[in-house]
Amino acid sequence: MPSTTTSPSPESLEYTPEVARATAHLFERVRGAVPEVEWAVHAPYIHRIEELKRERNAVILAHNYQTPEIFYGVSDFRGDSLGLAQEGARTDAEVIVLCGVHFMAETAKILSPEKTVLIPDLRAGCSLAESITGEDVRQMRRRYPDAPVVTYVNTSADVKAESDVCCTSSNAVQVVESLGTDRVIFLPDEYLAKYVATQTDVEIIDWKGHCEVHERFTPEEVRGYREAAPDLVVLAHPECPPDVLEEADYVGSTSGMAQYVKERQPANVAMITECSMSDNVAAENPDVNFIRPCNLCPHMKRITLPKILRSLERMEHAVEVELEIAKRARRAVERMLEVGRGSGG
Ligand code: 13P
Ligand code: SF4
């Protein structure tokens, strides 16, 4: 692991003309989402993080829910859970800084045990990952011995290790159907499981885990937005409750939603998901009007530029997964990657 460095002097975090010049192209991308006065605060961090990335041979992977100054300012790769897992496995960098939540960093470590995987704040958790343990999975297996276990990546390494295969919101249907069985145990997101059940003939046995962000949306809310803009195109994440998904024109992963907007350029769009999605997608689609219903993911928002800088300076917080658990969890994640990116769910 590269050695740690001392903190930069306060002067090196000033918004100097050199920093302004070096970051001007990045500001152009986020101008609509980040006011100029705020950029003066972010830019020195971005500049210093870029230097440290080179010194450390590090890459930054950012989930679609990261704020624009992180998403466009410092990340080398941006995407949904599946994209981040694939890129984590592909990169030649020695160090991965995962700007997302803990299960994403753990997945990167599972796939690349030889790399240093850092998460800028260890408290960046996930309500779905907390809803289930490895022992719960073993119990489900005892109850339904004929059904293989498909586990959403929003889980701990422990839970993945007890599973046959993982999935994300972008390949869930494809993964379920790849098993060739009449029924599967699908853990832990009840609403994603229910959505998958509408897309396949395979019987889905679910668990009562929920995303604390998406479960708060309501169908009344969506109908209200449609009244304000009758041509509104509604895109929703499959972690939303079924009655919300019924109101949507498209259901898909975070990257699926971004792709939809890029390709179809709807006049008015609402993304029923976390707040930063609309900011990030709007920055690349200036002709699309975004109605912005959103619920904030407090875990994703624990990641900030100062914490990313500190993470690279001190090489903290390194994510570790116990060897035997990692080996079993890797089998489930790699099996998912072999199935590949799907279209539904
Ligand atoms: P995606 O895989 O669609 O990016 O979803 C991850 C997530 O945590 C959504 O809440
Ligand atoms: Fe977990 Fe929901 Fe946050 Fe995604 S949005 S990380 S599922 S709590």
Tab-separated table of C-alpha atoms and ligand atoms in Angstrom:
chain	number	residue	atom	x	y	z
A	1	MET	CA	0.000	0.000	0.000
A	2	PRO	CA	1.439	3.473	-0.843
A	3	SER	CA	2.639	5.494	2.168
A	4	THR	CA	0.423	8.192	3.642
A	5	THR	CA	1.182	11.898	3.127
A	6	THR	CA	0.698	14.858	5.422
A	7	SER	CA	-2.297	17.171	4.973
A	8	PRO	CA	-1.903	19.979	2.456
A	9	SER	CA	-1.291	23.436	3.876
A	10	PRO	CA	-4.421	25.629	4.008
A	11	GLU	CA	-2.933	27.750	1.163
A	12	SER	CA	-3.003	24.764	-1.167
A	13	LEU	CA	-6.772	24.634	-0.729
A	14	GLU	CA	-7.270	28.214	-1.894
A	15	TYR	CA	-9.162	29.109	-5.051
A	16	THR	CA	-6.172	30.525	-6.918
A	17	PRO	CA	-6.195	31.528	-10.617
A	18	GLU	CA	-4.257	28.311	-11.328
A	19	VAL	CA	-6.951	26.190	-9.624
A	20	ALA	CA	-9.694	28.122	-11.449
A	21	ARG	CA	-7.960	27.491	-14.810
A	22	ALA	CA	-7.305	23.807	-14.104
A	23	THR	CA	-10.923	23.137	-13.108
A	24	ALA	CA	-12.755	25.469	-15.545
A	25	HIS	CA	-13.725	22.633	-17.918
A	26	LEU	CA	-15.295	20.724	-15.014
A	27	PHE	CA	-17.257	23.747	-13.854
A	28	GLU	CA	-18.748	24.052	-17.347
A	29	ARG	CA	-20.282	20.577	-16.925
A	30	VAL	CA	-21.942	21.312	-13.593
A	31	ARG	CA	-22.756	24.996	-14.057
A	32	GLY	CA	-26.525	24.312	-13.919
A	33	ALA	CA	-26.264	22.361	-10.660
A	34	VAL	CA	-23.444	24.063	-8.735
A	35	PRO	CA	-23.456	27.870	-8.213
A	36	GLU	CA	-20.185	29.707	-8.964
A	37	VAL	CA	-19.687	30.715	-5.310
A	38	GLU	CA	-19.855	27.064	-4.314
A	39	TRP	CA	-17.419	26.075	-7.043
A	40	ALA	CA	-14.796	28.307	-5.427
A	41	VAL	CA	-15.035	26.052	-2.370
A	42	HIS	CA	-15.051	22.751	-4.282
A	43	ALA	CA	-12.383	23.485	-6.891
A	44	PRO	CA	-9.301	23.488	-4.585
A	45	TYR	CA	-10.342	20.075	-3.233
A	46	ILE	CA	-10.895	18.757	-6.745
A	47	HIS	CA	-7.492	20.038	-7.842
A	48	ARG	CA	-5.692	18.447	-4.881
A	49	ILE	CA	-7.619	15.155	-5.215
A	50	GLU	CA	-6.550	14.961	-8.870
A	51	GLU	CA	-2.887	15.338	-7.828
A	52	LEU	CA	-3.209	12.666	-5.163
A	53	LYS	CA	-4.925	10.260	-7.538
A	54	ARG	CA	-1.872	10.408	-9.785
A	55	GLU	CA	0.546	9.964	-6.842
A	56	ARG	CA	-1.389	6.969	-5.526
A	57	ASN	CA	-2.229	5.322	-8.852
A	58	ALA	CA	-5.843	5.586	-7.715
A	59	VAL	CA	-9.181	5.743	-9.493
A	60	ILE	CA	-12.411	7.128	-8.141
A	61	LEU	CA	-15.615	5.241	-8.905
A	62	ALA	CA	-18.770	7.262	-8.245
A	63	HIS	CA	-22.336	6.036	-8.013
A	64	ASN	CA	-25.064	7.954	-9.855
A	65	TYR	CA	-26.343	9.317	-6.501
A	66	GLN	CA	-23.167	11.248	-5.718
A	67	THR	CA	-23.420	15.032	-5.794
A	68	PRO	CA	-22.378	16.755	-9.067
A	69	GLU	CA	-19.092	18.170	-7.751
A	70	ILE	CA	-18.011	14.595	-6.938
A	71	PHE	CA	-19.729	12.914	-9.881
A	72	TYR	CA	-18.269	15.225	-12.524
A	73	GLY	CA	-15.456	16.806	-10.504
A	74	VAL	CA	-13.273	13.887	-9.405
A	75	SER	CA	-14.636	10.551	-10.619
A	76	ASP	CA	-12.943	8.457	-13.300
A	77	PHE	CA	-15.924	6.181	-13.729
A	78	ARG	CA	-19.596	6.849	-13.037
A	79	GLY	CA	-22.449	4.390	-13.011
A	80	ASP	CA	-24.955	2.117	-11.333
A	81	SER	CA	-24.091	-0.753	-8.982
A	82	LEU	CA	-23.443	-3.144	-11.843
A	83	GLY	CA	-21.261	-0.667	-13.742
A	84	LEU	CA	-19.191	0.079	-10.630
A	85	ALA	CA	-18.693	-3.638	-9.939
A	86	GLN	CA	-17.603	-4.251	-13.530
A	87	GLU	CA	-15.237	-1.295	-13.574
A	88	GLY	CA	-13.774	-2.224	-10.175
A	89	ALA	CA	-12.880	-5.631	-11.599
A	90	ARG	CA	-11.432	-4.128	-14.802
A	91	THR	CA	-9.259	-1.265	-13.591
A	92	ASP	CA	-5.455	-1.509	-13.471
A	93	ALA	CA	-5.202	1.094	-10.696
A	94	GLU	CA	-3.717	-0.039	-7.363
A	95	VAL	CA	-6.214	1.935	-5.326
A	96	ILE	CA	-9.983	2.295	-5.762
A	97	VAL	CA	-11.800	5.047	-3.904
A	98	LEU	CA	-15.454	4.107	-3.883
A	99	CYS	CA	-17.757	7.106	-3.727
A	100	GLY	CA	-20.979	5.336	-2.903
A	101	VAL	CA	-22.046	3.136	-0.023
A	102	HIS	CA	-20.270	0.384	1.886
A	103	PHE	CA	-21.683	-2.618	0.018
A	104	MET	CA	-20.351	-1.134	-3.237
A	105	ALA	CA	-16.846	-0.821	-1.788
A	106	GLU	CA	-17.101	-4.335	-0.389
A	107	THR	CA	-18.135	-5.672	-3.807
A	108	ALA	CA	-15.095	-3.973	-5.374
A	109	LYS	CA	-12.848	-5.567	-2.727
A	110	ILE	CA	-14.443	-8.993	-3.242
A	111	LEU	CA	-13.668	-8.794	-6.962
A	112	SER	CA	-10.183	-7.283	-6.526
A	113	PRO	CA	-8.696	-8.601	-3.267
A	114	GLU	CA	-5.210	-7.475	-4.304
A	115	LYS	CA	-6.268	-3.831	-4.613
A	116	THR	CA	-6.643	-1.285	-1.860
A	117	VAL	CA	-10.307	-0.283	-1.758
A	118	LEU	CA	-11.095	2.863	0.212
A	119	ILE	CA	-14.418	4.314	1.301
A	120	PRO	CA	-14.242	7.947	2.471
A	121	ASP	CA	-16.784	7.408	5.271
A	122	LEU	CA	-17.341	3.999	6.861
A	123	ARG	CA	-20.799	5.009	8.031
A	124	ALA	CA	-22.138	5.128	4.453
A	125	GLY	CA	-24.474	2.143	4.870
A	126	CYS	CA	-27.726	1.010	3.267
A	127	SER	CA	-31.100	0.058	4.793
A	128	LEU	CA	-31.390	-2.920	2.453
A	129	ALA	CA	-27.987	-4.287	3.445
A	130	GLU	CA	-28.968	-3.921	7.090
A	131	SER	CA	-32.244	-5.817	6.635
A	132	ILE	CA	-30.692	-9.282	6.379
A	133	THR	CA	-27.858	-11.439	7.763
A	134	GLY	CA	-26.060	-14.567	6.571
A	135	GLU	CA	-28.009	-16.598	9.150
A	136	ASP	CA	-31.307	-15.312	7.677
A	137	VAL	CA	-30.240	-16.648	4.274
A	138	ARG	CA	-29.381	-20.048	5.754
A	139	GLN	CA	-32.847	-20.179	7.336
A	140	MET	CA	-34.522	-19.352	4.022
A	141	ARG	CA	-32.578	-22.172	2.387
A	142	ARG	CA	-33.778	-24.606	5.057
A	143	ARG	CA	-37.369	-23.488	4.424
A	144	TYR	CA	-37.175	-23.698	0.622
A	145	PRO	CA	-34.447	-26.271	-0.105
A	146	ASP	CA	-35.296	-26.559	-3.824
A	147	ALA	CA	-34.987	-22.810	-4.539
A	148	PRO	CA	-31.660	-21.154	-5.412
A	149	VAL	CA	-30.854	-17.851	-3.703
A	150	VAL	CA	-30.598	-14.672	-5.792
A	151	THR	CA	-29.238	-11.802	-3.734
A	152	TYR	CA	-29.367	-8.122	-4.608
A	153	VAL	CA	-25.863	-6.592	-4.404
A	154	ASN	CA	-27.190	-4.193	-1.748
A	155	THR	CA	-26.108	-6.700	0.921
A	156	SER	CA	-23.072	-7.483	3.097
A	157	ALA	CA	-20.321	-9.874	1.956
A	158	ASP	CA	-21.643	-12.321	4.549
A	159	VAL	CA	-25.023	-12.476	2.823
A	160	LYS	CA	-23.474	-12.717	-0.643
A	161	ALA	CA	-21.355	-15.647	0.591
A	162	GLU	CA	-24.552	-17.581	1.409
A	163	SER	CA	-26.054	-16.917	-2.036
A	164	ASP	CA	-25.951	-18.715	-5.371
A	165	VAL	CA	-25.821	-15.578	-7.472
A	166	CYS	CA	-26.068	-11.819	-7.050
A	167	CYS	CA	-28.027	-9.354	-9.149
A	168	THR	CA	-28.480	-5.606	-9.459
A	169	SER	CA	-31.519	-3.585	-10.464
A	170	SER	CA	-30.325	-3.654	-14.081
A	171	ASN	CA	-30.009	-7.414	-14.517
A	172	ALA	CA	-32.371	-8.909	-11.897
A	173	VAL	CA	-34.834	-10.506	-14.342
A	174	GLN	CA	-32.054	-11.912	-16.500
A	175	VAL	CA	-30.251	-13.382	-13.479
A	176	VAL	CA	-33.448	-14.997	-12.130
A	177	GLU	CA	-34.201	-16.566	-15.518
A	178	SER	CA	-30.611	-17.716	-16.004
A	179	LEU	CA	-31.045	-20.262	-13.209
A	180	GLY	CA	-33.604	-22.371	-15.084
A	181	THR	CA	-35.659	-23.197	-11.966
A	182	ASP	CA	-39.413	-22.838	-11.329
A	183	ARG	CA	-38.845	-20.696	-8.257
A	184	VAL	CA	-36.098	-18.682	-6.588
A	185	ILE	CA	-35.526	-17.026	-3.238
A	186	PHE	CA	-34.968	-13.331	-4.003
A	187	LEU	CA	-33.367	-11.233	-1.214
A	188	PRO	CA	-33.666	-8.755	0.413
A	189	ASP	CA	-35.682	-6.054	-1.423
A	190	GLU	CA	-39.385	-6.911	-1.328
A	191	TYR	CA	-40.332	-4.298	-3.920
A	192	LEU	CA	-37.631	-5.228	-6.408
A	193	ALA	CA	-38.697	-8.865	-5.925
A	194	LYS	CA	-42.322	-7.949	-6.618
A	195	TYR	CA	-41.286	-6.003	-9.705
A	196	VAL	CA	-39.220	-8.941	-11.004
A	197	ALA	CA	-42.249	-11.196	-10.417
A	198	THR	CA	-44.237	-9.041	-12.883
A	199	GLN	CA	-41.567	-9.623	-15.556
A	200	THR	CA	-41.066	-13.396	-15.351
A	201	ASP	CA	-42.926	-16.697	-14.940
A	202	VAL	CA	-40.437	-17.833	-12.291
A	203	GLU	CA	-42.040	-17.880	-8.829
A	204	ILE	CA	-40.331	-15.348	-6.544
A	205	ILE	CA	-40.030	-15.932	-2.794
A	206	ASP	CA	-39.269	-12.552	-1.253
A	207	TRP	CA	-37.965	-10.941	1.947
A	208	LYS	CA	-39.250	-7.818	3.671
A	209	GLY	CA	-36.271	-5.527	3.169
A	210	HIS	CA	-36.913	-1.984	1.874
A	211	CYS	CA	-34.891	0.971	0.700
A	212	GLU	CA	-35.567	3.810	3.133
A	213	VAL	CA	-35.290	6.308	0.263
A	214	HIS	CA	-37.535	4.738	-2.394
A	215	GLU	CA	-40.216	3.367	-0.049
A	216	ARG	CA	-41.246	6.963	0.765
A	217	PHE	CA	-42.556	7.772	-2.727
A	218	THR	CA	-46.330	7.530	-3.224
A	219	PRO	CA	-48.568	7.111	-6.300
A	220	GLU	CA	-50.498	10.283	-5.321
A	221	GLU	CA	-47.258	12.241	-5.561
A	222	VAL	CA	-46.598	10.940	-9.075
A	223	ARG	CA	-50.173	11.670	-10.202
A	224	GLY	CA	-49.760	15.209	-8.866
A	225	TYR	CA	-46.678	15.765	-11.061
A	226	ARG	CA	-48.574	14.482	-14.095
A	227	GLU	CA	-51.340	17.007	-13.475
A	228	ALA	CA	-48.746	19.798	-13.555
A	229	ALA	CA	-47.186	18.530	-16.830
A	230	PRO	CA	-49.492	16.211	-18.832
A	231	ASP	CA	-46.688	15.132	-21.227
A	232	LEU	CA	-44.482	14.166	-18.275
A	233	VAL	CA	-42.409	10.996	-18.687
A	234	VAL	CA	-42.034	9.213	-15.351
A	235	LEU	CA	-38.978	7.030	-14.756
A	236	ALA	CA	-38.824	5.029	-11.543
A	237	HIS	CA	-36.308	2.854	-9.744
A	238	PRO	CA	-37.574	-0.690	-9.042
A	239	GLU	CA	-36.908	-0.233	-5.297
A	240	CYS	CA	-40.101	1.904	-5.260
A	241	PRO	CA	-43.342	0.308	-3.979
A	242	PRO	CA	-45.477	-1.508	-6.610
A	243	ASP	CA	-48.231	1.147	-6.650
A	244	VAL	CA	-45.594	3.779	-7.521
A	245	LEU	CA	-44.126	1.628	-10.293
A	246	GLU	CA	-47.614	1.232	-11.759
A	247	GLU	CA	-47.631	4.998	-12.376
A	248	ALA	CA	-44.278	4.942	-14.213
A	249	ASP	CA	-43.600	4.914	-17.966
A	250	TYR	CA	-40.259	3.181	-17.461
A	251	VAL	CA	-38.754	1.169	-14.612
A	252	GLY	CA	-35.011	0.631	-14.473
A	253	SER	CA	-31.693	1.014	-12.717
A	254	THR	CA	-30.116	4.413	-12.171
A	255	SER	CA	-28.034	4.038	-15.346
A	256	GLY	CA	-31.095	2.708	-17.195
A	257	MET	CA	-32.948	5.925	-16.342
A	258	ALA	CA	-30.007	8.086	-17.421
A	259	GLN	CA	-29.790	6.180	-20.710
A	260	TYR	CA	-33.522	6.625	-21.302
A	261	VAL	CA	-33.218	10.424	-21.022
A	262	LYS	CA	-30.087	10.555	-23.189
A	263	GLU	CA	-31.652	8.519	-26.001
A	264	ARG	CA	-35.255	9.779	-25.958
A	265	GLN	CA	-34.839	13.403	-24.855
A	266	PRO	CA	-38.349	13.768	-23.359
A	267	ALA	CA	-39.563	17.374	-23.031
A	268	ASN	CA	-40.488	16.842	-19.360
A	269	VAL	CA	-39.194	14.071	-17.160
A	270	ALA	CA	-39.437	13.050	-13.495
A	271	MET	CA	-37.029	10.537	-11.991
A	272	ILE	CA	-38.564	8.813	-9.005
A	273	THR	CA	-35.355	8.180	-7.139
A	274	GLU	CA	-32.574	9.799	-5.103
A	275	CYS	CA	-32.062	13.583	-5.386
A	276	SER	CA	-28.664	13.775	-7.078
A	277	MET	CA	-29.786	11.689	-10.067
A	278	SER	CA	-31.709	14.566	-11.650
A	279	ASP	CA	-28.849	17.028	-11.048
A	280	ASN	CA	-26.340	14.702	-12.703
A	281	VAL	CA	-28.521	13.682	-15.640
A	282	ALA	CA	-29.722	17.285	-16.187
A	283	ALA	CA	-26.106	18.430	-16.562
A	284	GLU	CA	-25.783	16.269	-19.695
A	285	ASN	CA	-29.240	16.932	-21.129
A	286	PRO	CA	-29.768	20.710	-21.290
A	287	ASP	CA	-32.858	20.438	-23.526
A	288	VAL	CA	-34.815	18.267	-21.089
A	289	ASN	CA	-36.915	19.835	-18.335
A	290	PHE	CA	-36.626	17.958	-15.031
A	291	ILE	CA	-39.463	17.929	-12.505
A	292	ARG	CA	-37.481	16.962	-9.420
A	293	PRO	CA	-39.250	14.799	-6.909
A	294	CYS	CA	-36.538	13.280	-4.778
A	295	ASN	CA	-35.740	11.686	-1.462
A	296	LEU	CA	-32.232	12.034	-0.115
A	297	CYS	CA	-30.097	8.980	0.688
A	298	PRO	CA	-28.347	10.021	3.909
A	299	HIS	CA	-25.739	7.286	3.415
A	300	MET	CA	-24.702	8.409	-0.065
A	301	LYS	CA	-24.527	11.976	1.224
A	302	ARG	CA	-21.892	11.074	3.808
A	303	ILE	CA	-19.357	11.150	0.974
A	304	THR	CA	-17.958	14.659	0.480
A	305	LEU	CA	-14.925	16.191	-1.246
A	306	PRO	CA	-13.050	16.881	2.038
A	307	LYS	CA	-13.573	13.234	3.061
A	308	ILE	CA	-12.368	11.979	-0.341
A	309	LEU	CA	-9.251	14.119	0.027
A	310	ARG	CA	-8.607	12.813	3.522
A	311	SER	CA	-9.208	9.271	2.342
A	312	LEU	CA	-6.465	9.606	-0.293
A	313	GLU	CA	-4.085	11.435	2.041
A	314	ARG	CA	-4.355	8.894	4.853
A	315	MET	CA	-5.307	5.855	2.760
A	316	GLU	CA	-8.433	5.421	4.853
A	317	HIS	CA	-10.831	3.630	5.258
A	318	ALA	CA	-9.525	0.440	3.720
A	319	VAL	CA	-12.317	-2.102	3.234
A	320	GLU	CA	-11.383	-5.678	4.185
A	321	VAL	CA	-13.356	-8.877	3.726
A	322	GLU	CA	-12.425	-12.063	5.532
A	323	LEU	CA	-10.741	-14.455	3.034
A	324	GLU	CA	-13.156	-17.401	3.192
A	325	ILE	CA	-16.245	-15.135	3.033
A	326	ALA	CA	-14.722	-13.186	0.159
A	327	LYS	CA	-14.053	-16.384	-1.778
A	328	ARG	CA	-17.674	-17.562	-1.486
A	329	ALA	CA	-19.099	-14.085	-2.103
A	330	ARG	CA	-16.893	-13.737	-5.217
A	331	ARG	CA	-18.480	-16.827	-6.736
A	332	ALA	CA	-21.942	-15.241	-6.438
A	333	VAL	CA	-20.818	-11.859	-7.835
A	334	GLU	CA	-18.823	-13.400	-10.681
A	335	ARG	CA	-21.724	-15.620	-11.612
A	336	MET	CA	-23.812	-12.454	-11.952
A	337	LEU	CA	-21.165	-10.768	-14.111
A	338	GLU	CA	-21.172	-13.804	-16.408
A	339	VAL	CA	-24.917	-13.406	-16.939
A	340	GLY	CA	-24.249	-9.822	-18.033
A	341	ARG	CA	-26.292	-6.687	-18.158
A	342	GLY	CA	-29.972	-7.287	-18.811
A	343	SER	CA	-32.758	-5.093	-19.994
A	344	GLY	CA	-35.591	-5.519	-17.487
A	345	GLY	CA	-35.653	-4.561	-13.844
B	1	13P	P1	-28.547	1.024	-9.028
B	1	13P	O1	-27.833	-0.281	-9.163
B	1	13P	O2	-29.741	1.131	-9.900
B	1	13P	O3	-27.593	2.155	-9.234
B	1	13P	O4	-29.141	1.129	-7.568
B	1	13P	C1	-28.356	1.176	-6.426
B	1	13P	C2	-29.065	1.741	-5.298
B	1	13P	O5	-28.581	1.732	-4.185
B	1	13P	C3	-30.377	2.319	-5.548
B	1	13P	O6	-30.927	2.785	-4.393
B	2	SF4	FE1	-29.445	1.809	0.072
B	2	SF4	FE2	-31.642	3.069	-0.664
B	2	SF4	FE3	-29.439	4.484	-0.169
B	2	SF4	FE4	-29.613	2.913	-2.373
B	2	SF4	S1	-30.814	4.727	-1.914
B	2	SF4	S2	-27.910	3.065	-0.957
B	2	SF4	S3	-30.819	1.200	-1.572
B	2	SF4	S4	-30.612	3.268	1.330
